[in-house]
PDB file of C-alpha atoms and ligand atoms in Angstrom:
ATOM      1  CA  MET A   1      72.558 100.626 146.306  1.00 85.00           C
ATOM      2  CA  THR A   2      71.766 101.969 149.187  1.00 93.00           C
ATOM      3  CA  VAL A   3      73.295 105.135 151.529  1.00 96.00           C
ATOM      4  CA  ILE A   4      72.741 102.522 155.176  1.00 96.00           C
ATOM      5  CA  PHE A   5      74.355 105.675 157.237  1.00 98.00           C
ATOM      6  CA  LYS A   6      75.529 108.926 157.113  1.00 98.00           C
ATOM      7  CA  ASN A   7      76.408 111.899 159.369  1.00 97.00           C
ATOM      8  CA  GLY A   8      78.675 114.979 159.582  1.00 96.00           C
ATOM      9  CA  TYR A   9      81.776 112.510 159.865  1.00 97.00           C
ATOM     10  CA  ILE A  10      80.898 109.439 158.177  1.00 98.00           C
ATOM     11  CA  GLN A  11      78.742 108.330 154.920  1.00 98.00           C
ATOM     12  CA  ILE A  12      78.503 104.462 154.428  1.00 98.00           C
ATOM     13  CA  GLU A  13      77.106 102.671 151.594  1.00 98.00           C
ATOM     14  CA  ARG A  14      76.380  99.057 151.383  1.00 97.00           C
ATOM     15  CA  LEU A  15      76.570  97.012 147.501  1.00 97.00           C
ATOM     16  CA  GLU A  16      75.416  94.260 146.381  1.00 92.00           C
ATOM     17  CA  PRO A  17      76.960  93.346 143.286  1.00 86.00           C
ATOM     18  CA  SER A  18      75.059  90.074 142.631  1.00 83.00           C
ATOM     19  CA  PRO A  19      72.138  87.626 144.262  1.00 80.00           C
ATOM     20  CA  PHE A  20      74.652  85.831 144.728  1.00 80.00           C
ATOM     21  CA  ALA A  21      77.975  87.571 146.859  1.00 82.00           C
ATOM     22  CA  ALA A  22      78.295  89.347 149.637  1.00 95.00           C
ATOM     23  CA  ASN A  23      77.811  92.992 150.328  1.00 97.00           C
ATOM     24  CA  ALA A  24      80.640  95.723 149.802  1.00 98.00           C
ATOM     25  CA  TYR A  25      80.913  97.847 152.334  1.00 98.00           C
ATOM     26  CA  ILE A  26      82.552 101.820 151.609  1.00 98.00           C
ATOM     27  CA  LEU A  27      83.125 104.345 154.141  1.00 98.00           C
ATOM     28  CA  PHE A  28      83.759 107.285 152.947  1.00 98.00           C
ATOM     29  CA  CYS A  29      85.564 109.956 155.129  1.00 98.00           C
ATOM     30  CA  GLN A  30      82.706 113.159 155.488  1.00 98.00           C
ATOM     31  CA  SER A  31      85.857 116.180 155.251  1.00 97.00           C
ATOM     32  CA  THR A  32      88.279 114.877 153.548  1.00 98.00           C
ATOM     33  CA  GLY A  33      87.050 112.541 150.642  1.00 98.00           C
ATOM     34  CA  ASP A  34      88.845 109.459 151.674  1.00 98.00           C
ATOM     35  CA  SER A  35      87.343 105.988 151.460  1.00 98.00           C
ATOM     36  CA  VAL A  36      87.935 102.720 152.323  1.00 98.00           C
ATOM     37  CA  LEU A  37      86.195  98.718 150.748  1.00 98.00           C
ATOM     38  CA  ILE A  38      85.154  96.507 152.709  1.00 98.00           C
ATOM     39  CA  ASP A  39      84.692  93.149 151.353  1.00 98.00           C
ATOM     40  CA  ALA A  40      85.081  92.828 146.998  1.00 97.00           C
ATOM     41  CA  PRO A  41      82.642  90.631 146.064  1.00 97.00           C
ATOM     42  CA  ALA A  42      81.587  90.821 142.559  1.00 96.00           C
ATOM     43  CA  ARG A  43      81.492  92.905 139.879  1.00 96.00           C
ATOM     44  CA  PRO A  44      84.709  95.303 140.488  1.00 97.00           C
ATOM     45  CA  GLU A  45      83.338  97.954 137.272  1.00 97.00           C
ATOM     46  CA  MET A  46      80.029  98.660 139.840  1.00 96.00           C
ATOM     47  CA  ILE A  47      82.304  99.466 143.245  1.00 97.00           C
ATOM     48  CA  LEU A  48      84.700 101.037 141.161  1.00 98.00           C
ATOM     49  CA  GLN A  49      81.884 103.332 139.828  1.00 97.00           C
ATOM     50  CA  HIS A  50      80.723 103.758 144.007  1.00 97.00           C
ATOM     51  CA  LEU A  51      84.441 104.334 144.920  1.00 98.00           C
ATOM     52  CA  GLU A  52      84.590 107.515 142.432  1.00 97.00           C
ATOM     53  CA  GLY A  53      85.165 110.554 143.409  1.00 96.00           C
ATOM     54  CA  SER A  54      87.086 109.500 146.248  1.00 98.00           C
ATOM     55  CA  THR A  55      90.726 108.489 147.693  1.00 98.00           C
ATOM     56  CA  PRO A  56      89.748 104.470 148.009  1.00 98.00           C
ATOM     57  CA  ARG A  57      93.229 104.079 150.840  1.00 98.00           C
ATOM     58  CA  TYR A  58      92.446 100.214 151.991  1.00 98.00           C
ATOM     59  CA  ILE A  59      90.133  97.280 150.867  1.00 98.00           C
ATOM     60  CA  LEU A  60      89.492  95.553 153.625  1.00 98.00           C
ATOM     61  CA  LEU A  61      88.723  91.782 153.898  1.00 98.00           C
ATOM     62  CA  THR A  62      86.327  90.367 156.936  1.00 98.00           C
ATOM     63  CA  HIS A  63      86.782  87.497 156.234  1.00 98.00           C
ATOM     64  CA  THR A  64      88.416  84.846 153.400  1.00 98.00           C
ATOM     65  CA  HIS A  65      84.791  82.981 152.058  1.00 97.00           C
ATOM     66  CA  ALA A  66      85.179  83.503 148.290  1.00 96.00           C
ATOM     67  CA  ASP A  67      81.949  85.069 148.361  1.00 95.00           C
ATOM     68  CA  HIS A  68      83.678  88.286 149.622  1.00 97.00           C
ATOM     69  CA  LEU A  69      86.677  88.600 147.178  1.00 96.00           C
ATOM     70  CA  GLY A  70      85.169  87.656 144.173  1.00 96.00           C
ATOM     71  CA  ALA A  71      86.598  91.310 142.166  1.00 97.00           C
ATOM     72  CA  LEU A  72      89.238  91.665 145.062  1.00 98.00           C
ATOM     73  CA  ALA A  73      92.802  90.750 142.158  1.00 97.00           C
ATOM     74  CA  GLU A  74      90.823  92.961 140.035  1.00 98.00           C
ATOM     75  CA  LEU A  75      89.717  95.712 142.521  1.00 98.00           C
ATOM     76  CA  ARG A  76      93.884  95.706 143.795  1.00 98.00           C
ATOM     77  CA  SER A  77      95.306  95.874 140.247  1.00 97.00           C
ATOM     78  CA  THR A  78      92.971  98.893 139.003  1.00 98.00           C
ATOM     79  CA  LEU A  79      93.447 100.820 142.840  1.00 98.00           C
ATOM     80  CA  ALA A  80      96.537  99.627 143.556  1.00 97.00           C
ATOM     81  CA  ILE A  81      96.001 100.263 147.715  1.00 98.00           C
ATOM     82  CA  PRO A  82      96.808  98.235 150.056  1.00 98.00           C
ATOM     83  CA  THR A  83      94.619  95.003 151.304  1.00 98.00           C
ATOM     84  CA  ALA A  84      94.263  94.495 154.820  1.00 98.00           C
ATOM     85  CA  VAL A  85      92.969  90.868 156.613  1.00 98.00           C
ATOM     86  CA  HIS A  86      93.712  89.121 159.545  1.00 98.00           C
ATOM     87  CA  HIS A  87      97.382  87.996 159.721  1.00 98.00           C
ATOM     88  CA  SER A  88      95.781  84.331 160.889  1.00 98.00           C
ATOM     89  CA  GLU A  89      93.568  84.087 156.736  1.00 98.00           C
ATOM     90  CA  ALA A  90      96.437  85.606 155.156  1.00 97.00           C
ATOM     91  CA  GLY A  91      97.727  82.240 153.451  1.00 97.00           C
ATOM     92  CA  ASN A  92      93.772  82.214 152.217  1.00 97.00           C
ATOM     93  CA  LEU A  93      94.170  84.568 149.695  1.00 96.00           C
ATOM     94  CA  SER A  94      96.169  84.059 146.034  1.00 93.00           C
ATOM     95  CA  LEU A  95      97.372  87.752 146.347  1.00 95.00           C
ATOM     96  CA  ALA A  96      99.932  88.217 149.310  1.00 96.00           C
ATOM     97  CA  PRO A  97      97.883  90.661 151.120  1.00 98.00           C
ATOM     98  CA  ASP A  98     100.425  94.434 152.098  1.00 98.00           C
ATOM     99  CA  LEU A  99      98.563  94.528 156.053  1.00 98.00           C
ATOM    100  CA  LEU A 100      98.550  91.496 158.644  1.00 98.00           C
ATOM    101  CA  LEU A 101      95.386  92.550 161.032  1.00 98.00           C
ATOM    102  CA  TYR A 102      94.805  91.533 164.593  1.00 98.00           C
ATOM    103  CA  HIS A 103      92.800  92.920 167.382  1.00 98.00           C
ATOM    104  CA  ASN A 104      92.644  96.187 168.786  1.00 98.00           C
ATOM    105  CA  ASP A 105      94.106  97.457 165.888  1.00 98.00           C
ATOM    106  CA  MET A 106      93.123 100.701 164.996  1.00 98.00           C
ATOM    107  CA  LEU A 107      92.844 101.622 160.936  1.00 98.00           C
ATOM    108  CA  SER A 108      92.895 105.665 159.765  1.00 98.00           C
ATOM    109  CA  PHE A 109      91.799 107.226 156.598  1.00 98.00           C
ATOM    110  CA  GLY A 110      90.560 110.395 156.885  1.00 98.00           C
ATOM    111  CA  LYS A 111      89.543 111.422 160.119  1.00 98.00           C
ATOM    112  CA  ILE A 112      87.991 108.052 160.720  1.00 98.00           C
ATOM    113  CA  MET A 113      89.321 106.173 163.274  1.00 98.00           C
ATOM    114  CA  LEU A 114      88.476 101.585 162.562  1.00 98.00           C
ATOM    115  CA  ARG A 115      89.156  99.445 165.526  1.00 98.00           C
ATOM    116  CA  VAL A 116      89.940  95.802 164.093  1.00 98.00           C
ATOM    117  CA  LEU A 117      87.908  92.939 166.130  1.00 98.00           C
ATOM    118  CA  HIS A 118      88.934  89.517 166.149  1.00 98.00           C
ATOM    119  CA  THR A 119      85.576  87.258 166.342  1.00 98.00           C
ATOM    120  CA  PRO A 120      86.431  83.730 165.490  1.00 98.00           C
ATOM    121  CA  GLY A 121      83.961  81.784 164.259  1.00 98.00           C
ATOM    122  CA  HIS A 122      82.309  81.331 161.390  1.00 98.00           C
ATOM    123  CA  THR A 123      86.301  81.463 160.250  1.00 98.00           C
ATOM    124  CA  PRO A 124      89.279  81.811 162.358  1.00 98.00           C
ATOM    125  CA  GLY A 125      90.389  84.935 160.912  1.00 98.00           C
ATOM    126  CA  SER A 126      87.094  86.589 160.992  1.00 98.00           C
ATOM    127  CA  ILE A 127      87.049  89.862 161.604  1.00 98.00           C
ATOM    128  CA  CYS A 128      84.956  93.319 161.968  1.00 98.00           C
ATOM    129  CA  PHE A 129      85.386  96.521 161.499  1.00 99.00           C
ATOM    130  CA  LEU A 130      84.003  99.467 164.328  1.00 98.00           C
ATOM    131  CA  THR A 131      83.976 103.001 163.795  1.00 98.00           C
ATOM    132  CA  GLY A 132      81.407 104.740 165.657  1.00 98.00           C
ATOM    133  CA  ILE A 133      78.029 102.423 166.526  1.00 98.00           C
ATOM    134  CA  CYS A 134      78.537 101.094 162.772  1.00 98.00           C
ATOM    135  CA  LEU A 135      80.358  97.793 162.958  1.00 98.00           C
ATOM    136  CA  ILE A 136      80.850  95.748 159.785  1.00 98.00           C
ATOM    137  CA  ALA A 137      80.603  92.688 161.127  1.00 98.00           C
ATOM    138  CA  GLY A 138      81.264  90.058 157.830  1.00 98.00           C
ATOM    139  CA  ASP A 139      80.149  86.459 158.726  1.00 98.00           C
ATOM    140  CA  CYS A 140      80.064  87.127 161.666  1.00 98.00           C
ATOM    141  CA  ILE A 141      76.621  87.828 162.939  1.00 98.00           C
ATOM    142  CA  PHE A 142      73.195  88.835 161.509  1.00 97.00           C
ATOM    143  CA  PRO A 143      69.440  89.893 162.750  1.00 96.00           C
ATOM    144  CA  GLY A 144      68.523  86.384 163.656  1.00 95.00           C
ATOM    145  CA  GLY A 145      71.926  84.273 164.607  1.00 97.00           C
ATOM    146  CA  PRO A 146      74.997  83.525 164.380  1.00 98.00           C
ATOM    147  CA  GLY A 147      76.951  83.416 161.923  1.00 98.00           C
ATOM    148  CA  LYS A 148      76.990  79.731 159.885  1.00 98.00           C
ATOM    149  CA  THR A 149      79.933  77.559 161.870  1.00 98.00           C
ATOM    150  CA  SER A 150      81.494  74.031 160.532  1.00 98.00           C
ATOM    151  CA  SER A 151      81.393  72.268 163.853  1.00 98.00           C
ATOM    152  CA  PRO A 152      79.724  72.149 167.333  1.00 98.00           C
ATOM    153  CA  ALA A 153      83.821  73.573 169.048  1.00 98.00           C
ATOM    154  CA  HIS A 154      83.213  76.727 166.308  1.00 98.00           C
ATOM    155  CA  PHE A 155      79.241  76.906 167.761  1.00 98.00           C
ATOM    156  CA  ARG A 156      81.081  78.094 170.845  1.00 97.00           C
ATOM    157  CA  GLN A 157      83.300  80.079 170.126  1.00 98.00           C
ATOM    158  CA  ILE A 158      81.416  81.835 167.421  1.00 98.00           C
ATOM    159  CA  VAL A 159      79.262  82.217 170.891  1.00 98.00           C
ATOM    160  CA  GLU A 160      81.627  83.119 172.454  1.00 98.00           C
ATOM    161  CA  SER A 161      83.427  86.094 170.297  1.00 98.00           C
ATOM    162  CA  ILE A 162      79.274  87.197 169.998  1.00 98.00           C
ATOM    163  CA  ARG A 163      79.133  87.448 173.728  1.00 98.00           C
ATOM    164  CA  LYS A 164      82.343  88.829 175.024  1.00 98.00           C
ATOM    165  CA  THR A 165      82.992  91.502 171.726  1.00 98.00           C
ATOM    166  CA  ILE A 166      79.810  91.882 169.619  1.00 98.00           C
ATOM    167  CA  LEU A 167      77.206  92.404 172.610  1.00 98.00           C
ATOM    168  CA  THR A 168      79.226  94.773 174.671  1.00 98.00           C
ATOM    169  CA  LEU A 169      79.478  97.404 172.761  1.00 98.00           C
ATOM    170  CA  PRO A 170      76.606 100.321 173.330  1.00 98.00           C
ATOM    171  CA  ASP A 171      73.104  98.433 172.763  1.00 98.00           C
ATOM    172  CA  GLU A 172      72.363 101.478 169.720  1.00 98.00           C
ATOM    173  CA  THR A 173      75.338 100.131 167.368  1.00 98.00           C
ATOM    174  CA  ILE A 174      74.489  98.994 163.990  1.00 98.00           C
ATOM    175  CA  ILE A 175      75.136  95.667 162.825  1.00 98.00           C
ATOM    176  CA  TYR A 176      75.997  95.226 159.369  1.00 98.00           C
ATOM    177  CA  PRO A 177      76.365  91.897 157.628  1.00 98.00           C
ATOM    178  CA  GLY A 178      78.042  90.496 155.008  1.00 98.00           C
ATOM    179  CA  HIS A 179      74.943  88.857 153.405  1.00 96.00           C
ATOM    180  CA  GLY A 180      71.792  91.308 153.987  1.00 94.00           C
ATOM    181  CA  ASN A 181      70.157  93.866 156.382  1.00 95.00           C
ATOM    182  CA  SER A 182      71.677  95.472 159.481  1.00 97.00           C
ATOM    183  CA  CYS A 183      69.637  95.322 162.923  1.00 97.00           C
ATOM    184  CA  THR A 184      71.244  96.783 166.338  1.00 98.00           C
ATOM    185  CA  VAL A 185      73.414  95.194 169.780  1.00 98.00           C
ATOM    186  CA  LYS A 186      70.154  95.841 171.498  1.00 98.00           C
ATOM    187  CA  GLN A 187      67.696  94.163 169.454  1.00 97.00           C
ATOM    188  CA  VAL A 188      70.836  90.543 169.359  1.00 97.00           C
ATOM    189  CA  LYS A 189      71.495  91.063 173.166  1.00 97.00           C
ATOM    190  CA  LYS A 190      67.526  90.142 173.513  1.00 97.00           C
ATOM    191  CA  ASP A 191      67.535  87.787 171.607  1.00 97.00           C
ATOM    192  CA  PHE A 192      70.533  85.387 173.032  1.00 97.00           C
ATOM    193  CA  ASN A 193      69.362  86.601 176.416  1.00 97.00           C
ATOM    194  CA  ALA A 194      66.690  83.909 175.423  1.00 96.00           C
ATOM    195  CA  PHE A 195      68.362  81.689 173.774  1.00 97.00           C
ATOM    196  CA  SER A 196      71.015  81.179 176.923  1.00 95.00           C
ATOM    197  CA  SER A 197      68.113  80.423 179.112  1.00 95.00           C
ATOM    198  CA  GLN A 198      67.726  77.748 177.155  1.00 93.00           C
ATOM    199  CA  GLN A 199      69.051  74.281 176.578  1.00 93.00           C
ATOM    200  CA  HIS A 200      71.371  73.263 173.525  1.00 94.00           C
ATOM    201  CA  PRO A 201      72.447  70.033 172.336  1.00 94.00           C
ATOM    202  CA  PRO A 202      76.296  69.886 172.602  1.00 94.00           C
ATOM    203  CA  GLU A 203      76.398  68.692 169.156  1.00 95.00           C
ATOM    204  CA  LEU A 204      74.823  72.326 167.549  1.00 97.00           C
ATOM    205  CA  TYR A 205      76.253  74.354 165.113  1.00 97.00           C
ATOM    206  CA  GLY A 206      75.865  75.142 160.923  1.00 97.00           C
ATOM    207  CA  ASN A 207      73.198  77.308 160.910  1.00 96.00           C
ATOM    208  CA  VAL A 208      71.577  78.527 164.193  1.00 97.00           C
ATOM    209  CA  LEU A 209      68.714  81.014 164.910  1.00 97.00           C
ATOM    210  CA  TRP A 210      68.363  82.422 168.484  1.00 96.00           C
ATOM    211  CA  LEU A 211      64.982  81.378 168.547  1.00 94.00           C
ATOM    212  CA  SER A 212      64.510  78.485 167.137  1.00 81.00           C
ATOM    213  CA  LYS A 213      60.992  76.062 167.921  1.00 62.00           C
TER     214      LYS A 213
HETATM  215 ZN1   ZN B  18      79.513  84.993 153.029  1.00 89.37          ZN
HETATM  216 ZN1   ZN B  19      81.550  83.330 154.932  1.00 89.37          ZN
END
């Protein structure tokens, strides 16, 4: 576990439950002790341990790929709190979600507000959660490139999501992706602008880096 962000209002911890699974993020309201879990990749007992002492309010899912869901069934039955996912991916879950999310929805826990940003491309219902200067981004964007896409149309869609919805956030916004380490909007802007100034084959998709040679 790593405390990746902390101020007077919020503390954010990143858990990497297994080398093959995604990051889980836990956000804690510093004044009330309420918390939310974002993604439920693996090892539910370990995630529960980190939630101990707080009052969990939601399990939020950035999208419905299996590497983000391994601990979901057990965590939901143990915690008995609402599970929320973008409406377009509700049917992918083995359990019925309690709450369907839409672009620009606001969720609150304790004194913290989270804004839902719909950023399709990696999957149709990929969403990010924004609070202050912290963006929990799922597999939409990573340091160095966008999330993996499965067709040229999806690649164009993820680039559009990033351009319209992520790069319009303040430069100092910190992006916490579904795997690995964080980066900032400022860093991504620089790489993205270099990418955009080049010609690219129309069939580009898959694992793309902004600055591939
Ligand atoms: Zn993933
Ligand atoms: Zn994914």
